[in-house]
Short mmCIF file of C-alpha atoms in Angstrom, two decimals:
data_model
loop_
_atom_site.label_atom_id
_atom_site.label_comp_id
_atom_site.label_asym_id
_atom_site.label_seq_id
_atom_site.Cartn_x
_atom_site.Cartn_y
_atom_site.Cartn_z
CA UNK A 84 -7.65 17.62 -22.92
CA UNK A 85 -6.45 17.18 -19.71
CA UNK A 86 -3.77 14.52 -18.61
CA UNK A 87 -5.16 13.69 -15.59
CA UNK A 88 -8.75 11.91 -17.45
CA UNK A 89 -6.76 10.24 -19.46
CA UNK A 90 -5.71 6.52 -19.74
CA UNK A 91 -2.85 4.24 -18.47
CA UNK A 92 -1.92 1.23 -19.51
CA UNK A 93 0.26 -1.38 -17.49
CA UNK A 94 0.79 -4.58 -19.11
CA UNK A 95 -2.74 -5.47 -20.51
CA UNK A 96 -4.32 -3.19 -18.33
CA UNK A 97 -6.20 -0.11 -18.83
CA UNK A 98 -6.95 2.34 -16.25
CA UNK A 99 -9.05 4.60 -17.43
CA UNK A 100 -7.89 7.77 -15.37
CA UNK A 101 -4.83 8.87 -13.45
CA UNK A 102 -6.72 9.86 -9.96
CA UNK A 103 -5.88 6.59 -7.79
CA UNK A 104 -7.09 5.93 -4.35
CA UNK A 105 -4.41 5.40 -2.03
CA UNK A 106 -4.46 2.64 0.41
CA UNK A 107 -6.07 3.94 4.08
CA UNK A 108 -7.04 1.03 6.58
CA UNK A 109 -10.50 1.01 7.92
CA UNK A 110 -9.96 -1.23 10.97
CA UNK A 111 -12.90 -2.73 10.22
CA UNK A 112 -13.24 -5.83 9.48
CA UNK A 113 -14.78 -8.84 11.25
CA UNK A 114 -12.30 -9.21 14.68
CA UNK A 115 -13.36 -12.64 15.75
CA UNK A 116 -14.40 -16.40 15.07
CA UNK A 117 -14.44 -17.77 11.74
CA UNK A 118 -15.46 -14.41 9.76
CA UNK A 119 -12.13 -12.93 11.09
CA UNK A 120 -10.24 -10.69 8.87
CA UNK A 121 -13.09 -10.67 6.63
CA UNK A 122 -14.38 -7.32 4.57
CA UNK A 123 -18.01 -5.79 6.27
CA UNK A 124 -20.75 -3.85 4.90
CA UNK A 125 -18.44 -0.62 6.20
CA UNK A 126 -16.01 -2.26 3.24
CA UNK A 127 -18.29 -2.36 0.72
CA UNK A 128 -20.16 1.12 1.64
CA UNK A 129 -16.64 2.85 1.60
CA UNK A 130 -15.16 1.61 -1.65
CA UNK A 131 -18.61 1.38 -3.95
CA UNK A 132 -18.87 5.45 -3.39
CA UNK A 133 -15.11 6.34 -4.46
CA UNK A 134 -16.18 3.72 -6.97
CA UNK A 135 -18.77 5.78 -8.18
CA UNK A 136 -17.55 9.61 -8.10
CA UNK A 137 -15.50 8.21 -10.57
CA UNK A 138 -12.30 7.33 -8.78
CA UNK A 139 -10.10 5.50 -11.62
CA UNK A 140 -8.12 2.69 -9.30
CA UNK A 141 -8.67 2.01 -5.68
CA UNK A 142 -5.82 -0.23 -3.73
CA UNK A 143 -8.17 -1.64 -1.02
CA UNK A 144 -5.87 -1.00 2.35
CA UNK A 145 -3.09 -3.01 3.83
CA UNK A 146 -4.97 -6.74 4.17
CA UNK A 147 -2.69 -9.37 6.10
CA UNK A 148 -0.82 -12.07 4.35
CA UNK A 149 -1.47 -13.49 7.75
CA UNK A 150 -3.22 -13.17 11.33
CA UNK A 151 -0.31 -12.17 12.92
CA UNK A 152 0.54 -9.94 9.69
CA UNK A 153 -2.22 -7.46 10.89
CA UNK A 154 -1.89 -4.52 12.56
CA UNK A 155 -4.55 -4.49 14.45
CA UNK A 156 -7.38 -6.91 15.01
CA UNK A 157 -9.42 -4.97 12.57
CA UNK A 158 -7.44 -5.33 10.01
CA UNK A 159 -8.44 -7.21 6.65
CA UNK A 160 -7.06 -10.22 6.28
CA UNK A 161 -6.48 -12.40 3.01
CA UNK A 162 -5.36 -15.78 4.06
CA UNK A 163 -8.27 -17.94 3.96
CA UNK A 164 -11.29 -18.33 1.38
CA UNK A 165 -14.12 -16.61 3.45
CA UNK A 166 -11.90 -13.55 3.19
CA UNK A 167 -11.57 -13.67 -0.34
CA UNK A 168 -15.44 -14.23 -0.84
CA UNK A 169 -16.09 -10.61 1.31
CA UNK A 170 -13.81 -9.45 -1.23
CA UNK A 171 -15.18 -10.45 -4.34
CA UNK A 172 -18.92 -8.73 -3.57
CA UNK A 173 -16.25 -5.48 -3.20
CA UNK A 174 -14.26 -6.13 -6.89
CA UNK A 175 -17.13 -6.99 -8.71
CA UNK A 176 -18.84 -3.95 -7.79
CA UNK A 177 -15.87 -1.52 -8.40
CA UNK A 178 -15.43 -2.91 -12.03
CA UNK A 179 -19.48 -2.88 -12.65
CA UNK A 180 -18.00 1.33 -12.24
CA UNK A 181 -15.56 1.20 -14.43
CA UNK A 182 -12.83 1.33 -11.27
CA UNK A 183 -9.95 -1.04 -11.49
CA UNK A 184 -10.04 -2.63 -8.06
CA UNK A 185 -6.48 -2.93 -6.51
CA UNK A 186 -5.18 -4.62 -3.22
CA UNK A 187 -2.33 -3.92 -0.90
CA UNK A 188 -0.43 -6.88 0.58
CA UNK A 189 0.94 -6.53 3.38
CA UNK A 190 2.44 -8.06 6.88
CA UNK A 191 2.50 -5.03 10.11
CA UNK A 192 6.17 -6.63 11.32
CA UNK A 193 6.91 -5.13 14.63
CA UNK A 194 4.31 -2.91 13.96
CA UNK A 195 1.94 -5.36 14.90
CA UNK A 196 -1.12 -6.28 17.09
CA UNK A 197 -2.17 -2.98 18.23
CA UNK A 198 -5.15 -1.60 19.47
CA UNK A 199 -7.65 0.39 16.92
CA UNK A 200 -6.61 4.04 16.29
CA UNK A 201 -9.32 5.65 18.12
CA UNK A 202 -9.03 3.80 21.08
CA UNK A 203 -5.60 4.98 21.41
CA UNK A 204 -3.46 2.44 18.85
CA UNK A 205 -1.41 0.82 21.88
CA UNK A 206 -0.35 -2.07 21.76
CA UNK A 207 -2.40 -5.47 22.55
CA UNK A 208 -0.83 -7.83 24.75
CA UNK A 209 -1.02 -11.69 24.16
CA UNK A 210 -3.06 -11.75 27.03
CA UNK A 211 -5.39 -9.73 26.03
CA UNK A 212 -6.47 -11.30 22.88
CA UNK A 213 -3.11 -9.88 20.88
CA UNK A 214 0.03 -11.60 19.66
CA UNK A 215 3.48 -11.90 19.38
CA UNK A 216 5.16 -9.30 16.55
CA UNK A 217 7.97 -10.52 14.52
CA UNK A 218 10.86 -8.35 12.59
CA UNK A 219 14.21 -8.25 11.10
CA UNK A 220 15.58 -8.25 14.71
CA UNK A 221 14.44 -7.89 18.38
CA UNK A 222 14.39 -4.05 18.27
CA UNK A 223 10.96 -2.69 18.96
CA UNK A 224 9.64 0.32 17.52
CA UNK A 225 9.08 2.90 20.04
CA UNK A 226 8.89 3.06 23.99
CA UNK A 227 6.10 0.92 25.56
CA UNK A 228 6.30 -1.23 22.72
CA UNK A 229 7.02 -5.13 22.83
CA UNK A 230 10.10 -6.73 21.77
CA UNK A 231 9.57 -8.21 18.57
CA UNK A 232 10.75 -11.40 17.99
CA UNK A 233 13.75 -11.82 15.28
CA UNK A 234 12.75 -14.10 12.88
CA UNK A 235 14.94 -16.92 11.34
CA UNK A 236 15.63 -17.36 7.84
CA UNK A 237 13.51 -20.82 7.93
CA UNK A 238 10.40 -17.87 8.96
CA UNK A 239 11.50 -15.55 6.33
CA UNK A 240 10.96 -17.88 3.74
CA UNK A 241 7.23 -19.14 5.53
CA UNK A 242 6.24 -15.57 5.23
CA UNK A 243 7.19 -14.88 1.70
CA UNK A 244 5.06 -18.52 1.10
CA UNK A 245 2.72 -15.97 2.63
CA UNK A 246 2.69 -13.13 0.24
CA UNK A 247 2.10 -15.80 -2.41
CA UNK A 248 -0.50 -17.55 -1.45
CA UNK A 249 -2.49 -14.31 -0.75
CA UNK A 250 -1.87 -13.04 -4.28
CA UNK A 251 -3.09 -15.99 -5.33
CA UNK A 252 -6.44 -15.80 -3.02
CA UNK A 253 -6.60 -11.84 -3.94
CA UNK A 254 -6.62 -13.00 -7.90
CA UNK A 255 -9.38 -15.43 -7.23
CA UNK A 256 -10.95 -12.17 -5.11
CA UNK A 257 -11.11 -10.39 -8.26
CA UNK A 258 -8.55 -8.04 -8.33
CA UNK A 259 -6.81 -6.49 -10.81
CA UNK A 260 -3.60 -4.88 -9.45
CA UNK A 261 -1.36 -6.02 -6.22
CA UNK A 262 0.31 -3.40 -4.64
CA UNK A 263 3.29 -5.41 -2.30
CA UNK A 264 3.50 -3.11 0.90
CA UNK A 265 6.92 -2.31 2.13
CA UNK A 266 6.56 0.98 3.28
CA UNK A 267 5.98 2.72 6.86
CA UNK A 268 7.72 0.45 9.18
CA UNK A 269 6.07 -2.81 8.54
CA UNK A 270 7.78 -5.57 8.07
CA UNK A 271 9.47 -5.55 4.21
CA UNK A 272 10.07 -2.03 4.75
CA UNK A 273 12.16 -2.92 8.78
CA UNK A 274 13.73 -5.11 6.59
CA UNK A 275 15.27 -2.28 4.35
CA UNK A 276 16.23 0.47 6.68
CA UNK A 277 19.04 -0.25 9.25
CA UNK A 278 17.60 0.94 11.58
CA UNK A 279 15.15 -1.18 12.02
CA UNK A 280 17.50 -4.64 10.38
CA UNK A 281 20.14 -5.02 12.73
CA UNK A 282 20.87 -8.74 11.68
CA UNK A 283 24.41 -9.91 10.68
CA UNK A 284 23.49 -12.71 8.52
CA UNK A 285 22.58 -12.53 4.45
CA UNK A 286 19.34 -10.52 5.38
CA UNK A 287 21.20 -7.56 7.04
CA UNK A 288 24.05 -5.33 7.37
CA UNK A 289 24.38 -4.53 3.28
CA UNK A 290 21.98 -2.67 1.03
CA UNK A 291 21.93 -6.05 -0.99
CA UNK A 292 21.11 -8.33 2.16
CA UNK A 293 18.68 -5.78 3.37
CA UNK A 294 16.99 -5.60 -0.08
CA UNK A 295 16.88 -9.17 -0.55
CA UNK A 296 13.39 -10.01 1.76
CA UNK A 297 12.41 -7.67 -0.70
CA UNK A 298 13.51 -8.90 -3.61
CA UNK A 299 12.53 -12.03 -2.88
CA UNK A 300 8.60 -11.19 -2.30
CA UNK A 301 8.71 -9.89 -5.45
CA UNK A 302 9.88 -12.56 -7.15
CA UNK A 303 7.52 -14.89 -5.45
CA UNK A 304 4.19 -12.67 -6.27
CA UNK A 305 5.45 -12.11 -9.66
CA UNK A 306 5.39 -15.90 -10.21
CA UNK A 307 2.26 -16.30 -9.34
CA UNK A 308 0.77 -12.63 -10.75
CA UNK A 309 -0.42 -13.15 -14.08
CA UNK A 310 2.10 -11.50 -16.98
CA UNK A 311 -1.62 -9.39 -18.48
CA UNK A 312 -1.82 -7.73 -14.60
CA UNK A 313 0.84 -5.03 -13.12
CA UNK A 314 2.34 -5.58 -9.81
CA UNK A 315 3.04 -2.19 -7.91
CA UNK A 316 5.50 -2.01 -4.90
CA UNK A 317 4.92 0.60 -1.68
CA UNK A 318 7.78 2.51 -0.31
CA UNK A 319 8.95 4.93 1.87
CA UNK A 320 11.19 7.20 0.26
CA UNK A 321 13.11 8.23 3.32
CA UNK A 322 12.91 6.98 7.12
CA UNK A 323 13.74 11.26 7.77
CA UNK A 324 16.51 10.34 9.69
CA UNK A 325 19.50 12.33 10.17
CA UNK A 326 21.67 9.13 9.96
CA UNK A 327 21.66 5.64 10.11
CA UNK A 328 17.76 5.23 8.13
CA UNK A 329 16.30 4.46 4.43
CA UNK A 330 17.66 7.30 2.21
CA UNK A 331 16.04 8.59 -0.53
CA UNK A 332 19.61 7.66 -2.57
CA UNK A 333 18.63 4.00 -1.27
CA UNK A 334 15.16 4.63 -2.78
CA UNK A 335 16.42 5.06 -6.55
CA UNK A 336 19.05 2.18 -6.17
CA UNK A 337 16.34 -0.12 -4.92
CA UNK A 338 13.90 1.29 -7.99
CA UNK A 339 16.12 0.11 -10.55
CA UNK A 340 16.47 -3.57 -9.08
CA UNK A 341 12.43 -3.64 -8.98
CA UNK A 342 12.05 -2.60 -12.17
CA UNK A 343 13.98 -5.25 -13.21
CA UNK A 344 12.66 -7.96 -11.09
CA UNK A 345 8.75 -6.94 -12.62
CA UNK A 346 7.67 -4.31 -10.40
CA UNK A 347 5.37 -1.81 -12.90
CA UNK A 348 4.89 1.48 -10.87
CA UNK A 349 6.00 2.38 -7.64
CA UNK A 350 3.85 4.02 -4.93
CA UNK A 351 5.73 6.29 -3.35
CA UNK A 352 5.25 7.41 0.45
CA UNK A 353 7.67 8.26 3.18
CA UNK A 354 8.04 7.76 6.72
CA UNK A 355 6.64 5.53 9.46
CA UNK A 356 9.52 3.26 10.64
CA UNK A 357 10.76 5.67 13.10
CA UNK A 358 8.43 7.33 15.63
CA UNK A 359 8.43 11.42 16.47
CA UNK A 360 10.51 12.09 13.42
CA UNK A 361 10.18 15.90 12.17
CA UNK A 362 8.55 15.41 8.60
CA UNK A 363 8.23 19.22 6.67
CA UNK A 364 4.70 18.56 5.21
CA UNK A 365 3.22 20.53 2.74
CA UNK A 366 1.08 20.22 -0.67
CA UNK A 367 2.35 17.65 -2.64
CA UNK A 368 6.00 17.51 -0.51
CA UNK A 369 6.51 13.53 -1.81
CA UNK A 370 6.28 14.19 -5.12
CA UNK A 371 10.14 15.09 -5.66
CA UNK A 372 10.37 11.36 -4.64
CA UNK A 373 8.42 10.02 -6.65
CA UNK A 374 9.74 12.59 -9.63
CA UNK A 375 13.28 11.53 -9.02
CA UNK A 376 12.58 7.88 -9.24
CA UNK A 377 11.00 8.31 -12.50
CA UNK A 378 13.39 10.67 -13.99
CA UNK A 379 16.24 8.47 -12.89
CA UNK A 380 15.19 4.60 -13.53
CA UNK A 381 12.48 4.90 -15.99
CA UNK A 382 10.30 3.01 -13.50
CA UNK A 383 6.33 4.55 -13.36
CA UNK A 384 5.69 6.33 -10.29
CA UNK A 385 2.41 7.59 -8.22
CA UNK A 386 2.65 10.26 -6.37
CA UNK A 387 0.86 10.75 -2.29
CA UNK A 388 0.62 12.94 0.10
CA UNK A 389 -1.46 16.65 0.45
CA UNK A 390 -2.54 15.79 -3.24
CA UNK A 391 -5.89 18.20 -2.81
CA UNK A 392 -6.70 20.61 -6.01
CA UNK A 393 -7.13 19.25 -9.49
CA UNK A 394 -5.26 21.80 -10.86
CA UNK A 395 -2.17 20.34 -8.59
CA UNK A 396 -3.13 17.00 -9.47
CA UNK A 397 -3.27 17.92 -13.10
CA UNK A 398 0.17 19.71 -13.13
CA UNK A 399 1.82 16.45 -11.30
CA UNK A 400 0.76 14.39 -13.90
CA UNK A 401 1.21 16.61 -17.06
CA UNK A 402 4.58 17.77 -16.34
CA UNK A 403 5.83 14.29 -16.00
CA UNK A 404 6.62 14.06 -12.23
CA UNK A 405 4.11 10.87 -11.71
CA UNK A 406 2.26 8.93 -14.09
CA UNK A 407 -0.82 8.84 -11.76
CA UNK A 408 -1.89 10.92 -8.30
CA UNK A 409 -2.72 8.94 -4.91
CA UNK A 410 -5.32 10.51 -3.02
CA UNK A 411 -5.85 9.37 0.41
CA UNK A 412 -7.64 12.28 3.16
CA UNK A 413 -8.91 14.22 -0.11
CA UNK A 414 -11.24 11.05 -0.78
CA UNK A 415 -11.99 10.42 2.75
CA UNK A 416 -13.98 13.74 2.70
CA UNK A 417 -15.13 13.51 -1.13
CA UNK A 418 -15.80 10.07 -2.62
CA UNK A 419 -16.76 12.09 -5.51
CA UNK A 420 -13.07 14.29 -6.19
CA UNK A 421 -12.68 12.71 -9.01
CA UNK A 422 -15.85 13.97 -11.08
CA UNK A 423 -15.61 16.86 -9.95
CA UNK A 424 -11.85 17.30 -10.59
CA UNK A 425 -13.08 15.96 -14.35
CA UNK A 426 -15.41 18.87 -14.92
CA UNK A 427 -12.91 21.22 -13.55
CA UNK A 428 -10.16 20.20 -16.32
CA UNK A 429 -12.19 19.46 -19.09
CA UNK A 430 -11.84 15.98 -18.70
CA UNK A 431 -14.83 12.71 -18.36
CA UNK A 432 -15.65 10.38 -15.70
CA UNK A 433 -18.40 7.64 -15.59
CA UNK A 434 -21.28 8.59 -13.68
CA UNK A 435 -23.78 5.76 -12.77
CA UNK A 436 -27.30 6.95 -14.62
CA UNK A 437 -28.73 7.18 -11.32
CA UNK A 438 -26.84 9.83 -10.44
CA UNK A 439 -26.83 12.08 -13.78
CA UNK A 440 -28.75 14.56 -12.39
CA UNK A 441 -26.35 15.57 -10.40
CA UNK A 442 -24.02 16.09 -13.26
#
């Protein structure tokens, strides 16, 4: 029977498959007025399909602790209570599937307030309808973009008030899983890499000041995260930079402390805090981070990144590397990998009765 259709529990969870859909933003959710940050039909369109080819979690993409959190102005947002209402229509449908429906909390950091990706992704000035980006320190992130503004540890503190109150608002959404987002240059993840956290003060200069943002997030969602539900934590295994960046060395010493502050699994990506860094992509070239986690701290692990063929997928999981595959561009062009993958391997998916004539 194949590994990859079968269970995995987390707490008092069951997922009932190991093919997980990785968070991708959409950029597009409601940009204005009172509906702002709010989930659209495009939302509910795009998850209900992965829902139904069978797709065993889906994280629903980075959504803003708050409105400067976003990284764009189509980003989802999931600081007020008309937010969480276009979210519920989303969770109740995934679980009417059988999906577990997962979110991903997260706050852009100097990677904030820019334009949407295919009209170019530049960044937004205040004056035109953008805002001020904050970070670890006033370094921004590549030429042509704004200074960010450092924040103080008075801020700090507001924002991880932040992260709580939006895992509160995404349990009364209906989700299942938070994912805490402090990968690809946003703002927990500036925090962790020197080169982005230049501060001199408890919240830089050592691994354990630049881990402790982190830390303390975690502590502060856990809190408020029921014990029965899993908390998952995003993170770039390496800034691939020659020196002076987020090492993957950093990434298992940082593992061990979540696992012991209640993180379940950790999502493991790389990259993003650094622009026009040479990456060496390939089929499946994160897993080794995520396999080295996992074979070093004990902590679960899912794997990302070129994660196509089911027979890759199935090897990832069955040889112990990850306990559960990401796919991100695979499901953008199938919804429907995951069924098929199943009748590839032997395994079973849920298929909604109006579509069993397909099977």
């Amino acid at each position: 029977m194949s590994t990859l259709f079968q269970p995995y529990t987390l707490r008092s969870l069951t997922i009932p498959n190991r093919v997980w859909m990785a968070p991708m933003c959409q950029y597009s959710a409601e940009m204005a007025g009172p509906n702002m940050g709010a989930a659209t039909d495009w939302h509910f369109a795009h998850y209900a399909a992965r829902a139904a080819g069978g797709t065993g979690l889906i994280l629903v993409e980075a959504t803003a602790v708050s409105p400067e959190g976003r990284i764009s102005p189509g980003d989802l947002g999931i600081w007020n209570t008309t937010q969480v209402e276009s979210l519920r229509r989303i969770t109740d449908f995934l679980k009417e599937q059988g999906t577990v429906p997962g979110i991903q909390l997260a706050h852009a950091g100097r990677k904030a307030s820019t334009d949407l990706p295919w009209r170019g992704g530049d960044p937004v000035d205040p004056e035109a309808h953008g805002w001020q980006p904050v970070a670890p320190s006033p370094v921004p992130f590549d030429e042509g973009h704004p200074v960010p503004t450092e924040l103080t540890v008075e801020q700090i503190h507001a924002v991880t008030a932040q992260f709580v109150a939006a895992a509160r608002n995404a349990l009364a959404a209906g989700f299942e899983v938070a994912e805490i987002h402090g990968a690809h240059g946003y703002l927990i993840g500036e925090f962790l890499s020197p080169h982005s956290n230049q501060r001199q003060d408890a919240y830089g200069g050592s691994f354990e000041n630049r881990v402790r943002f982190g830390l303390e997030v975690v502590d502060a969602v856990r809190a408020v995260w029921p014990d029965r539900l899993p908390l998952f934590f995003r993170i770039s295994a390496t800034d691939w930079l020659e020196e002076a960046g987020w090492t993957q060395d950093d990434t298992v010493r940082f593992a061990a402390l979540l696992k012991e502050h209640g993180v379940d699994l950790l999502d493991v990506s790389s990259g993003g805090n650094a622009p026009r860094v040479r990456i060496p992509t390939g089929p499946g070239y994160q897993v080794p981070f995520a396999a080295r986690v996992r074979a070093e701290t004990g902590l679960a692990v899912a794997a990302v990144g070129m994660i196509t063929e089911p027979a890759q997928a199935e090897k990832i999981v069955a040889h112990g590397e990850a306990d559960a595959v990401l796919l991100g561009r695979e499901l953008l062009r199938n919804p429907s990998w995951a069924r098929g993958a199943a009748r590839a391997l032997g395994g079973e998916v849920p298929v909604p009765p109006q579509y069993l004539r397909s099977v």
